[in-house]
Coordinates of C-alpha atoms in Angstrom, one line a residue:
X1101 CA -29.3 -102.8 -75.2
X1102 CA -30.2 -105.1 -72.4
X1103 CA -27.6 -107.3 -70.8
X1104 CA -28.5 -110.6 -69.4
X1105 CA -26.9 -111.7 -66.2
X1106 CA -27.8 -115.4 -66.4
X1107 CA -25.0 -117.5 -64.8
X1108 CA -24.4 -121.0 -63.6
X1109 CA -26.6 -120.4 -60.6
X1110 CA -29.8 -120.2 -62.7
X1111 CA -29.1 -122.5 -65.7
X1112 CA -27.0 -125.4 -66.7
X1113 CA -23.5 -124.2 -67.5
X1114 CA -21.5 -126.5 -69.8
X1115 CA -18.2 -125.3 -68.4
X1116 CA -19.2 -126.6 -65.0
X1117 CA -21.6 -129.4 -65.7
X1118 CA -19.8 -131.4 -68.5
X1119 CA -17.0 -133.8 -68.1
X1120 CA -13.5 -132.3 -68.7
X1121 CA -13.4 -133.1 -72.4
X1122 CA -16.9 -131.6 -72.9
X1123 CA -16.0 -128.5 -70.9
X1124 CA -12.8 -128.1 -72.9
X1125 CA -14.7 -128.4 -76.1
X1126 CA -17.3 -125.9 -75.0
X1127 CA -14.7 -123.4 -73.8
X1128 CA -13.1 -123.5 -77.3
X1129 CA -16.4 -123.1 -79.0
X1130 CA -17.1 -120.0 -76.9
X1131 CA -13.7 -118.5 -77.5
X1132 CA -14.1 -119.1 -81.3
X1133 CA -17.5 -117.4 -81.3
X1134 CA -16.2 -114.4 -79.3
X1135 CA -13.5 -114.0 -81.9
X1136 CA -15.8 -114.4 -84.9
X1137 CA -18.5 -112.0 -83.6
X1138 CA -15.9 -109.3 -82.7
X1139 CA -13.8 -109.7 -85.8
X1140 CA -16.8 -109.6 -88.2
X1141 CA -18.5 -106.7 -86.4
X1142 CA -21.6 -108.8 -85.6
X1143 CA -24.0 -107.2 -83.1
X1144 CA -24.7 -109.5 -80.2
X1145 CA -28.0 -109.7 -78.5
X1146 CA -29.3 -112.2 -75.9
X1147 CA -31.1 -115.2 -77.3
X1148 CA -30.7 -117.3 -80.4
X1149 CA -27.6 -116.8 -82.5
X1150 CA -27.0 -118.2 -86.0
X1151 CA -23.7 -117.8 -87.8
X1152 CA -24.1 -118.5 -91.5
X1153 CA -21.3 -120.3 -93.3
X1154 CA -22.2 -119.9 -97.0
X1155 CA -19.0 -121.4 -98.3
X1156 CA -19.9 -124.8 -96.6
X1157 CA -23.6 -124.4 -96.9
X1158 CA -23.9 -124.7 -93.1
X1159 CA -24.7 -122.6 -90.1
X1160 CA -23.4 -122.7 -86.5
X1161 CA -26.4 -122.3 -84.2
X1162 CA -26.4 -121.5 -80.5
X1163 CA -27.9 -119.2 -77.9
X1164 CA -26.3 -116.2 -76.2
X1165 CA -27.0 -116.9 -72.6
X1166 CA -25.0 -113.9 -71.3
X1167 CA -24.5 -110.9 -73.5
X1168 CA -21.5 -108.8 -72.4
X1169 CA -20.6 -105.2 -73.5
X1170 CA -17.0 -106.0 -72.7
X1171 CA -17.0 -109.2 -74.8
X1172 CA -17.3 -111.8 -72.1
X1173 CA -20.2 -113.4 -73.8
X1174 CA -21.4 -116.9 -72.7
X1175 CA -23.2 -119.4 -75.0
X1176 CA -25.3 -122.5 -74.8
X1177 CA -23.9 -125.6 -76.5
X1178 CA -23.6 -125.0 -80.3
X1179 CA -24.6 -127.3 -83.1
X1180 CA -24.1 -127.3 -86.9
X1181 CA -27.1 -127.2 -89.2
X1182 CA -27.2 -128.0 -92.9
X1183 CA -30.0 -127.8 -95.4
X1184 CA -31.6 -130.9 -94.0
X1185 CA -31.4 -129.8 -90.3
X1186 CA -29.0 -130.4 -87.4
X1187 CA -25.8 -132.3 -88.0
X1188 CA -25.5 -134.0 -84.6
X1189 CA -26.4 -132.7 -81.1
X1190 CA -23.2 -130.6 -80.4
X1191 CA -20.6 -129.0 -82.6
X1192 CA -17.1 -130.1 -82.4
X1193 CA -14.7 -127.1 -81.9
X1194 CA -12.2 -128.5 -84.3
X1195 CA -14.8 -128.8 -87.1
X1196 CA -16.1 -125.4 -86.2
X1197 CA -12.7 -123.7 -86.4
X1198 CA -12.1 -125.4 -89.8
X1199 CA -15.4 -124.0 -91.1
X1200 CA -15.1 -120.5 -89.7
X1201 CA -11.4 -120.2 -90.7
X1202 CA -12.2 -121.3 -94.2
X1203 CA -15.0 -118.8 -94.3
X1204 CA -12.6 -116.0 -93.1
X1205 CA -10.1 -117.1 -95.7
X1206 CA -12.7 -117.0 -98.5
X1207 CA -13.6 -113.5 -97.5
X1208 CA -10.0 -112.5 -98.0
X1209 CA -8.7 -112.2 -94.4
X1210 CA -7.6 -108.7 -93.4
X1211 CA -4.3 -108.3 -95.2
X1212 CA -3.3 -107.8 -98.9
X1213 CA -2.9 -111.2 -100.5
X1214 CA -5.4 -112.9 -98.2
X1215 CA -4.8 -115.8 -95.8
X1216 CA -1.6 -117.6 -96.6
X1217 CA -1.8 -121.1 -97.8
X1218 CA -1.6 -123.7 -95.1
X1219 CA -2.7 -121.4 -92.3
X1220 CA -6.2 -122.7 -92.0
X1221 CA -4.9 -126.3 -91.6
X1222 CA -2.3 -125.1 -89.1
X1223 CA -4.9 -123.5 -87.0
X1224 CA -7.2 -126.5 -87.1
X1225 CA -4.2 -128.7 -85.9
X1226 CA -3.4 -126.3 -83.1
X1227 CA -7.0 -126.0 -82.0
X1228 CA -7.2 -129.8 -81.7
X1229 CA -4.1 -129.9 -79.6
X1230 CA -5.3 -127.0 -77.4
X1231 CA -8.6 -128.8 -76.7
X1232 CA -6.8 -131.9 -75.7
X1233 CA -4.5 -130.0 -73.3
X1234 CA -7.3 -128.0 -71.7
X1235 CA -9.2 -131.2 -71.1
X1236 CA -6.2 -132.5 -69.2
X1237 CA -5.8 -129.3 -67.3
X1238 CA -9.5 -129.3 -66.2
X1239 CA -9.4 -132.9 -65.2
X1240 CA -6.3 -132.5 -63.1
X1241 CA -7.5 -129.3 -61.4
X1242 CA -10.9 -130.8 -60.5
X1243 CA -9.0 -133.8 -59.0
X1244 CA -6.6 -131.5 -57.1
X1245 CA -8.3 -128.1 -56.6
X1246 CA -6.0 -127.1 -53.7
X1247 CA -2.4 -126.0 -54.3
X1248 CA 0.2 -128.5 -52.9
X1249 CA 2.6 -127.6 -50.1
X1250 CA 5.2 -125.0 -51.1
X1251 CA 3.0 -123.2 -53.6
X1252 CA 2.4 -119.7 -52.3
X1253 CA -0.5 -117.4 -53.2
X1254 CA 1.5 -115.7 -56.0
X1255 CA 2.3 -119.0 -57.7
X1256 CA -1.2 -120.3 -57.2
X1257 CA -2.6 -117.4 -59.2
X1258 CA 0.1 -118.0 -61.9
X1259 CA -1.2 -121.6 -62.2
X1260 CA -4.9 -120.7 -62.5
X1261 CA -5.2 -120.0 -66.2
X1262 CA -6.7 -123.3 -67.3
X1263 CA -8.6 -122.1 -70.4
X1264 CA -6.1 -119.6 -71.6
X1265 CA -7.0 -116.4 -73.6
X1266 CA -10.8 -116.2 -73.8
X1267 CA -10.6 -114.5 -77.2
X1268 CA -8.2 -116.9 -79.0
X1269 CA -9.2 -120.0 -81.0
X1270 CA -6.2 -122.1 -79.8
X1271 CA -5.3 -120.6 -76.5
X1272 CA -3.3 -123.6 -75.0
X1273 CA -1.6 -124.9 -78.1
X1274 CA 2.0 -125.8 -77.4
X1275 CA 3.2 -127.7 -80.4
X1276 CA 6.3 -129.7 -79.8
X1277 CA 5.7 -130.5 -76.1
X1278 CA 5.1 -134.2 -75.4
X1279 CA 2.5 -135.3 -72.8
X1280 CA 5.4 -136.4 -70.5
X1281 CA 7.1 -133.0 -70.7
X1282 CA 3.8 -131.2 -70.3
X1283 CA 3.4 -132.6 -66.8
X1284 CA 6.6 -130.8 -65.8
X1285 CA 6.4 -127.7 -68.0
X1286 CA 2.7 -126.7 -67.5
X1287 CA 1.8 -124.2 -64.8
X1288 CA -1.8 -125.4 -65.2
X1289 CA -0.6 -128.9 -63.9
X1290 CA 1.5 -127.2 -61.2
X1291 CA 4.6 -128.6 -62.9
X1292 CA 8.2 -127.9 -61.8
X1293 CA 11.6 -128.8 -63.2
X1294 CA 15.3 -128.2 -62.9
X1295 CA 17.0 -126.0 -65.5
X1296 CA 19.5 -127.3 -68.0
X1297 CA 22.8 -125.4 -68.0
X1298 CA 25.6 -124.8 -70.6
X1299 CA 29.2 -123.9 -69.9
X1300 CA 30.1 -121.1 -72.4
X1301 CA 33.5 -119.7 -73.2
X1302 CA 33.6 -116.0 -72.2
X1303 CA 34.4 -115.0 -75.8
X1304 CA 30.9 -116.0 -76.9
X1305 CA 29.0 -114.5 -74.0
X1306 CA 27.5 -111.0 -73.7
X1307 CA 26.0 -109.8 -70.4
X1308 CA 25.1 -106.7 -68.5
X1309 CA 23.6 -105.7 -65.1
X1310 CA 22.5 -102.6 -63.3
X1311 CA 25.1 -101.8 -60.6
X1312 CA 23.6 -101.7 -57.2
X1313 CA 20.3 -103.5 -58.1
X1314 CA 19.0 -104.8 -54.8
X1315 CA 18.0 -108.2 -56.2
X1316 CA 21.5 -108.9 -57.5
X1317 CA 23.1 -108.3 -54.0
X1318 CA 26.3 -106.9 -55.4
X1319 CA 26.8 -109.6 -58.0
X1320 CA 27.1 -109.4 -61.8
X1321 CA 25.0 -111.7 -64.0
X1322 CA 27.7 -114.3 -64.2
X1323 CA 28.1 -114.6 -60.4
X1324 CA 24.3 -114.6 -59.8
X1325 CA 23.7 -117.4 -62.3
X1326 CA 26.6 -119.5 -60.7
X1327 CA 24.9 -119.1 -57.4
X1328 CA 21.5 -120.2 -58.8
X1329 CA 23.2 -123.2 -60.4
X1330 CA 24.8 -124.1 -57.1
X1331 CA 28.0 -124.8 -59.0
X1332 CA 31.2 -123.0 -59.8
X1333 CA 33.5 -123.6 -62.8
X1334 CA 37.2 -123.3 -62.3
X1335 CA 38.2 -123.0 -65.9
X1336 CA 36.8 -119.5 -66.6
X1337 CA 33.7 -120.6 -68.5
X1338 CA 30.3 -119.0 -67.8
X1339 CA 27.2 -120.9 -66.7
X1340 CA 24.1 -120.1 -68.8
X1341 CA 20.7 -121.7 -68.0
X1342 CA 18.0 -122.8 -70.4
X1343 CA 14.5 -124.2 -70.3
X1344 CA 14.8 -128.0 -70.6
X1345 CA 12.7 -128.0 -73.8
X1346 CA 14.9 -125.2 -75.3
X1347 CA 18.1 -127.0 -74.3
X1348 CA 17.2 -130.0 -76.3
X1349 CA 15.9 -128.0 -79.3
X1350 CA 19.0 -125.8 -79.4
X1351 CA 21.3 -128.8 -80.0
X1352 CA 19.5 -129.3 -83.4
X1353 CA 20.2 -125.7 -84.5
X1354 CA 23.2 -125.2 -86.7
X1355 CA 24.5 -122.1 -84.8
X1356 CA 24.5 -123.9 -81.5
X1357 CA 25.8 -127.2 -82.9
X1358 CA 28.8 -125.3 -84.3
X1359 CA 29.5 -123.7 -80.9
X1360 CA 29.3 -127.1 -79.3
X1361 CA 31.5 -128.7 -81.9
X1362 CA 34.1 -126.0 -81.5
X1363 CA 34.3 -126.4 -77.7
X1364 CA 33.0 -122.9 -77.1
X1365 CA 29.8 -124.3 -75.6
X1366 CA 29.3 -127.4 -73.6
X1367 CA 25.9 -128.9 -72.4
X1368 CA 26.1 -129.8 -68.7
X1369 CA 22.5 -131.1 -68.1
X1370 CA 20.4 -130.4 -65.0
X1371 CA 21.9 -128.3 -62.2
X1372 CA 20.4 -126.7 -59.1
X1373 CA 17.0 -126.9 -57.5
X1374 CA 13.6 -127.0 -59.2
X1375 CA 11.8 -124.0 -60.6
X1376 CA 8.1 -123.4 -61.2
X1377 CA 6.8 -122.0 -64.5
X1378 CA 4.6 -119.0 -64.2
X1379 CA 1.6 -118.1 -66.4
X1380 CA 3.8 -117.1 -69.3
X1381 CA 5.3 -120.7 -69.3
X1382 CA 8.8 -119.5 -69.9
X1383 CA 9.4 -117.2 -66.9
X1384 CA 10.3 -119.4 -63.9
X1385 CA 10.0 -118.7 -60.1
X1386 CA 11.3 -120.1 -56.9
X1387 CA 9.7 -119.0 -53.6
X1388 CA 13.1 -119.0 -52.0
X1389 CA 14.9 -117.0 -54.6
X1390 CA 15.4 -113.2 -54.9
X1391 CA 15.0 -113.3 -58.7
X1392 CA 12.9 -114.9 -61.4
X1393 CA 14.4 -116.0 -64.8
X1394 CA 12.8 -115.2 -68.1
X1395 CA 14.0 -117.9 -70.5
X1396 CA 13.8 -118.0 -74.3
X1397 CA 11.4 -120.7 -75.4
X1398 CA 10.9 -121.6 -79.1
X1399 CA 7.4 -123.0 -78.6
X1400 CA 4.5 -121.2 -80.3
X1401 CA 2.3 -119.9 -77.5
X1402 CA -0.9 -118.2 -78.8
X1403 CA 0.6 -116.1 -81.7
X1404 CA 4.4 -116.2 -81.2
X1405 CA 7.5 -118.2 -80.5
X1406 CA 8.7 -116.9 -77.2
X1407 CA 12.4 -116.2 -77.8
X1408 CA 13.8 -112.9 -76.5
X1409 CA 15.4 -110.4 -78.8
X1410 CA 18.6 -108.6 -77.8
X1411 CA 16.7 -105.4 -77.9
X1412 CA 14.3 -106.7 -75.3
X1413 CA 17.1 -107.9 -73.1
X1414 CA 18.7 -104.4 -73.1
X1415 CA 15.3 -102.7 -72.7
X1416 CA 14.9 -104.1 -69.2
X1417 CA 18.1 -102.5 -68.1
X1418 CA 17.2 -99.2 -69.8
X1419 CA 13.9 -99.1 -67.9
X1420 CA 15.7 -99.9 -64.7
X1421 CA 18.2 -97.1 -65.2
X1422 CA 15.5 -94.6 -66.2
X1423 CA 13.7 -95.4 -63.0
X1424 CA 16.9 -95.0 -61.0
X1425 CA 17.3 -91.6 -62.6
X1426 CA 13.9 -90.5 -61.4
X1427 CA 12.2 -90.5 -64.8
X1428 CA 8.9 -91.8 -63.3
X1429 CA 9.1 -90.2 -59.9
X1430 CA 6.1 -88.0 -60.5
X1431 CA 3.9 -91.0 -61.1
X1432 CA 5.3 -92.9 -58.1
X1433 CA 4.7 -89.9 -55.9
X1434 CA 1.1 -89.5 -57.1
X1435 CA 0.4 -93.2 -56.9
X1436 CA 2.6 -94.7 -54.1
X1437 CA 1.0 -98.1 -54.4
X1438 CA 2.1 -98.5 -58.0
X1439 CA 5.4 -100.0 -59.1
X1440 CA 7.3 -101.4 -62.0
X1441 CA 9.1 -104.7 -61.6
X1442 CA 12.6 -104.4 -62.8
X1443 CA 14.7 -106.7 -65.0
X1444 CA 18.2 -105.7 -63.8
X1445 CA 20.4 -108.2 -65.7
X1446 CA 20.7 -110.3 -68.8
X1447 CA 23.1 -112.8 -70.5
X1448 CA 23.2 -114.2 -74.0
X1449 CA 25.4 -116.6 -76.0
X1450 CA 26.7 -115.1 -79.1
X1451 CA 29.1 -116.3 -81.8
X1452 CA 32.9 -116.1 -82.1
X1453 CA 33.8 -112.7 -83.5
X1454 CA 30.2 -111.5 -83.5
X1455 CA 29.6 -110.0 -80.1
X1456 CA 26.5 -108.0 -81.2
X1457 CA 24.5 -110.8 -82.7
X1458 CA 22.4 -112.6 -83.7
X1459 CA 19.4 -110.5 -82.5
X1460 CA 17.6 -113.7 -81.4
X1461 CA 20.1 -116.0 -79.8
X1462 CA 17.8 -118.7 -78.4
X1463 CA 20.1 -119.1 -75.5
X1464 CA 19.7 -116.1 -73.2
X1465 CA 18.2 -115.1 -69.9
X1466 CA 16.6 -111.9 -68.5
X1467 CA 16.9 -111.7 -64.8
X1468 CA 13.8 -110.3 -63.1
X1469 CA 13.6 -109.1 -59.5
X1470 CA 11.0 -110.6 -57.2
X1471 CA 8.8 -107.7 -56.2
X1472 CA 8.6 -106.6 -52.6
X1473 CA 5.7 -108.1 -50.8
X1474 CA 5.1 -110.8 -53.5
X1475 CA 2.9 -112.7 -51.1
X1476 CA 0.3 -110.0 -51.6
X1477 CA 0.5 -109.9 -55.4
X1478 CA -1.7 -111.8 -57.8
X1479 CA -1.6 -111.8 -61.6
X1480 CA -4.8 -110.4 -62.9
X1481 CA -5.2 -113.2 -65.4
X1482 CA -5.3 -115.7 -62.6
X1483 CA -7.9 -113.7 -60.7
X1484 CA -10.4 -113.4 -63.6
X1485 CA -9.8 -116.9 -65.1
X1486 CA -12.8 -119.2 -65.2
X1487 CA -12.6 -122.3 -63.0
X1488 CA -14.6 -125.0 -64.8
X1489 CA -16.3 -127.3 -62.3
X1490 CA -15.0 -125.4 -59.3
X1491 CA -17.3 -122.4 -59.2
X1492 CA -16.7 -118.7 -59.6
X1493 CA -13.4 -117.2 -60.6
X1494 CA -10.9 -116.4 -57.8
X1495 CA -11.9 -112.7 -58.2
X1496 CA -15.5 -113.7 -57.9
X1497 CA -14.9 -115.6 -54.6
X1498 CA -12.9 -112.7 -53.2
X1499 CA -15.6 -110.1 -54.0
X1500 CA -18.5 -112.2 -53.0
X1501 CA -16.9 -112.6 -49.5
X1502 CA -16.8 -108.8 -49.2
X1503 CA -20.6 -108.4 -49.1
X1504 CA -23.2 -106.3 -50.9
X1505 CA -21.8 -103.5 -53.2
X1506 CA -18.3 -105.0 -53.2
X1507 CA -18.2 -105.5 -56.9
X1508 CA -18.7 -101.7 -57.4
X1509 CA -16.1 -100.9 -54.7
X1510 CA -13.6 -103.3 -56.1
X1511 CA -13.9 -101.9 -59.6
X1512 CA -13.5 -98.4 -58.3
X1513 CA -10.4 -99.3 -56.3
X1514 CA -9.0 -101.2 -59.3
X1515 CA -9.5 -98.2 -61.6
X1516 CA -7.9 -95.8 -59.1
X1517 CA -4.9 -98.0 -58.1
X1518 CA -4.1 -100.1 -61.2
X1519 CA -5.5 -98.4 -64.3
X1520 CA -5.1 -94.7 -63.5
X1521 CA -1.4 -95.0 -62.4
X1522 CA -0.6 -96.5 -65.8
X1523 CA -2.3 -93.6 -67.5
X1524 CA -0.5 -91.2 -65.3
X1525 CA 2.9 -92.8 -66.3
X1526 CA 2.0 -92.4 -69.9
X1527 CA 1.0 -88.8 -69.5
X1528 CA 4.1 -87.9 -67.5
X1529 CA 6.8 -89.9 -69.3
X1530 CA 5.4 -91.0 -72.7
X1531 CA 6.0 -94.7 -71.6
X1532 CA 3.1 -96.9 -72.5
X1533 CA 2.9 -100.2 -70.8
X1534 CA 1.7 -103.3 -72.7
X1535 CA -0.1 -104.2 -69.5
X1536 CA -2.4 -107.0 -70.5
X1537 CA -3.9 -109.3 -67.9
X1538 CA -0.8 -111.5 -67.6
X1539 CA 1.6 -108.6 -67.1
X1540 CA -0.5 -106.9 -64.5
X1541 CA 0.0 -107.8 -60.8
X1542 CA -2.7 -106.7 -58.4
X1543 CA -1.7 -106.1 -54.7
X1544 CA -4.4 -107.2 -52.3
X1545 CA -4.9 -106.8 -48.6
X1546 CA -5.8 -109.6 -46.3
X1547 CA -9.5 -109.2 -47.2
X1548 CA -8.9 -109.2 -50.9
X1549 CA -9.3 -105.5 -51.5
X1550 CA -7.0 -103.7 -54.0
X1551 CA -4.2 -101.7 -52.5
X1552 CA -1.8 -101.3 -55.4
X1553 CA -0.3 -102.9 -58.5
X1554 CA 2.9 -103.6 -60.3
X1555 CA 3.7 -104.1 -64.0
X1556 CA 6.2 -106.8 -65.3
X1557 CA 7.7 -107.3 -68.7
X1558 CA 10.9 -106.3 -70.5
X1559 CA 9.2 -106.6 -73.8
X1560 CA 6.1 -104.4 -73.4
X1561 CA 7.3 -100.8 -73.3
X1562 CA 6.2 -98.3 -75.9
X1563 CA 7.5 -94.7 -76.0
X1564 CA 5.5 -92.0 -77.7
X1565 CA 7.7 -90.1 -80.2
X1566 CA 6.9 -86.8 -78.6
X1567 CA 8.7 -87.8 -75.4
X1568 CA 11.8 -89.2 -77.0
X1569 CA 14.0 -86.1 -76.6
X1570 CA 13.2 -85.8 -72.9
X1571 CA 13.9 -89.5 -72.3
X1572 CA 17.2 -89.4 -74.1
X1573 CA 18.3 -86.3 -72.1
X1574 CA 17.4 -88.1 -68.8
X1575 CA 19.2 -91.2 -70.0
X1576 CA 22.2 -89.4 -71.4
X1577 CA 22.0 -91.5 -74.5
X1578 CA 21.5 -90.9 -78.3
X1579 CA 19.0 -93.8 -78.8
X1580 CA 16.5 -95.9 -76.9
X1581 CA 15.7 -99.6 -76.9
X1582 CA 12.0 -98.8 -76.1
X1583 CA 9.5 -99.3 -78.9
X1584 CA 9.4 -95.7 -80.2
X1585 CA 6.3 -95.1 -82.3
X1586 CA 3.9 -92.2 -83.1
X1587 CA 1.8 -91.0 -80.2
X1588 CA -1.4 -92.0 -82.0
X1589 CA -0.2 -95.6 -82.4
X1590 CA 0.7 -95.8 -78.7
X1591 CA -2.8 -94.5 -77.9
X1592 CA -4.3 -97.3 -80.0
X1593 CA -2.2 -100.0 -78.4
X1594 CA -3.0 -98.8 -74.9
X1595 CA -6.7 -98.7 -75.7
X1596 CA -6.5 -102.4 -76.3
X1597 CA -4.0 -103.5 -73.7
X1598 CA -4.9 -101.2 -70.7
X1599 CA -8.7 -100.9 -71.3
X1600 CA -10.1 -103.8 -73.3
X1601 CA -7.8 -106.6 -72.3
X1602 CA -6.9 -105.6 -68.8
X1603 CA -9.4 -103.3 -66.9
X1604 CA -12.5 -104.5 -68.7
X1605 CA -11.7 -108.1 -67.8
X1606 CA -12.5 -107.1 -64.2
X1607 CA -15.9 -105.8 -65.3
X1608 CA -16.6 -108.8 -67.5
X1609 CA -15.5 -111.4 -64.9
X1610 CA -17.6 -109.9 -62.1
X1611 CA -20.7 -109.7 -64.2
X1612 CA -20.3 -113.3 -65.5
X1613 CA -20.0 -114.4 -61.9
X1614 CA -23.3 -112.8 -61.2
X1615 CA -22.0 -110.2 -58.7
X1616 CA -23.2 -107.0 -60.5
X1617 CA -24.8 -105.7 -63.7
X1618 CA -22.0 -105.1 -66.2
X1619 CA -23.5 -101.7 -67.1
X1620 CA -23.3 -100.5 -63.5
X1621 CA -19.6 -101.6 -63.3
X1622 CA -18.9 -99.8 -66.5
X1623 CA -20.4 -96.7 -65.0
X1624 CA -18.2 -97.0 -61.9
X1625 CA -15.1 -97.3 -64.1
X1626 CA -16.1 -94.4 -66.3
X1627 CA -16.8 -92.3 -63.2
X1628 CA -13.3 -93.0 -61.7
X1629 CA -11.7 -92.1 -65.1
X1630 CA -13.6 -88.8 -65.1
X1631 CA -12.4 -88.1 -61.6
X1632 CA -8.8 -88.7 -62.7
X1633 CA -8.9 -86.3 -65.7
X1634 CA -7.6 -83.2 -63.9
X1635 CA -4.6 -85.1 -62.4
X1636 CA -3.9 -86.7 -65.8
X1637 CA -4.1 -83.3 -67.5
X1638 CA -1.6 -81.9 -65.0
X1639 CA 0.8 -84.8 -65.4
X1640 CA 2.0 -83.9 -68.9
X1641 CA 1.1 -82.2 -72.1
X1642 CA -2.4 -83.4 -73.3
X1643 CA -2.1 -85.9 -70.5
X1644 CA -5.9 -86.6 -70.3
X1645 CA -6.1 -87.2 -74.0
X1646 CA -6.3 -91.0 -73.9
X1647 CA -8.8 -91.2 -70.9
X1648 CA -11.0 -88.7 -72.6
X1649 CA -11.0 -90.8 -75.8
X1650 CA -12.1 -93.8 -73.8
X1651 CA -14.9 -91.8 -72.3
X1652 CA -16.1 -90.2 -75.5
X1653 CA -15.3 -92.4 -78.5
X1654 CA -18.0 -94.6 -80.1
X1655 CA -15.4 -97.2 -81.1
X1656 CA -11.9 -98.2 -79.9
X1657 CA -9.2 -100.4 -81.3
X1658 CA -9.3 -104.1 -80.6
X1659 CA -7.0 -107.0 -81.5
X1660 CA -8.4 -109.8 -83.7
X1661 CA -6.7 -113.0 -82.6
X1662 CA -8.4 -115.2 -85.1
X1663 CA -7.3 -113.1 -88.0
X1664 CA -3.8 -112.6 -86.5
X1665 CA -3.4 -116.4 -86.2
X1666 CA -4.8 -117.0 -89.7
X1667 CA -2.3 -114.6 -91.2
X1668 CA 0.6 -116.4 -89.5
X1669 CA 1.9 -113.3 -87.7
X1670 CA 4.6 -113.7 -85.1
X1671 CA 4.0 -110.8 -82.8
X1672 CA 7.5 -110.9 -81.3
X1673 CA 9.2 -110.4 -84.7
X1674 CA 6.7 -108.5 -86.7
X1675 CA 7.1 -104.7 -87.2
X1676 CA 5.1 -102.7 -84.6
X1677 CA 2.7 -101.2 -87.1
X1678 CA 1.9 -104.7 -88.4
X1679 CA 2.3 -106.7 -85.2
X1680 CA -1.2 -108.0 -85.1
X1681 CA -4.5 -107.6 -86.8
X1682 CA -6.3 -104.6 -85.2
X1683 CA -9.8 -103.5 -85.9
X1684 CA -12.3 -100.9 -84.5
X1685 CA -15.0 -102.3 -82.3
X1686 CA -17.8 -100.6 -80.2
X1687 CA -16.6 -98.9 -77.1
X1688 CA -18.0 -100.8 -74.1
X1689 CA -18.0 -97.6 -71.9
X1690 CA -20.7 -96.2 -74.1
X1691 CA -23.0 -98.8 -72.5
X1692 CA -22.4 -97.7 -69.0
X1693 CA -25.6 -97.2 -67.0
X1694 CA -26.7 -93.6 -66.4

């Protein structure tokens, strides 16, 4: 099937040529269409596209201006048509999501019992909010395209995700955040804020830290946080930070209200210097600090409320201790440019007489090390993110400056130094990384070429069941906090996170930016995977299994964010085998040029 490479250089592009509100609306229409086409298994070809909506007796009509094997399709402005013809010049994304969501619900959704009552209306509300926020983000970034003083290259990339997930119907919905708070809390607006702190009686606090962790500089979690607050308490109580939004919300929760009423917990308000939110919104960064802080945040962001579980807090330390014990040394030796960012400490506020619970406290912190050489690291999601009204993506600008053939070379280097090391880790240890675009940090040299990578997240670690005995032996434990699931399920999840979401975003972004034919880049990626097969096979039993599947399968698993949202699934709390709606979709590598 042919692939068009039409871009903003040869035709009007609504993302770049419309005002901020118009660009935001078009971005949401495009995201909705990508979701619908993927989740209904619709074949996409360049040219006219008509999505029939029989329940409403209407159709959504547009043109595919860039057909992408990886799913990075681009579309002309869409319009609604009824029996009497067009219903206005341009479709409103809020109306469109109401119509398509209703159609999906009438079809029964994807789970027994169908789409729950109220979920269509909820998604419509969240889409309207997301459109409004994205319009604000685009307007602000067009007015202030350059980062302000004090924002380093790492943070600049974290602040680049103006449109959000390109395959989600409401990517920037943050229900519960006022416009005033959004100015401080949004990385897209380059916001910053001081943390709110609580003083907690030691009887209601749990904490742990990896002894000797370099980023802790000999301190336990309690001493580290006191240093970050720039305050010491002389009554034995422990300082615990919270996101300002969370601090206010917690005071309305019965559990926390009871702790405050009993005197076991006291709100102190703002302490210490300002922190900057990263692309996840809840993890905060200071260029002058040795650690970042991952805070619980009860806002719904995409499909989940972002509050840590106790298992996730402990998981970060288990990974740290496994790495210290040499569990992944074979991978680090084979791929010296690859690293895993460690989360060496945590703290949580419990309840009197209940030191092990609840599982979700709402008032907790995971401490994350600042990786070595952070000035050279960029989150992948910031590199590939579209920049409405400003030109190519940051990745497109980097690669264009490298000259002819650079897109192919960059894709090859990325595959060798980011994707293959993660496959090697899985083959050697059974640990599968939920390394989507946001959790993948790419290390660049001064010219913008790939030299390595690091993974970050205390939540996203799968362990293939076949490797559990070896891991427990190395750990000297009888259980693991990792998400232990059947090998086949880990294979499926990695097929989505490592390949579709992560590596293929490089291919999709470079092709959309007009720097190469997507099929040629797919051929480069496939070629580097084939070259890695012998080393993967040697790394562990059946170690090349997953890469071979990617190279040979006609279809691969894919997450359906529209259906996941319509079924009201919280991906943080749902069981792993029902965490999201997954479906099979054509394998883009089968469209590689030959």
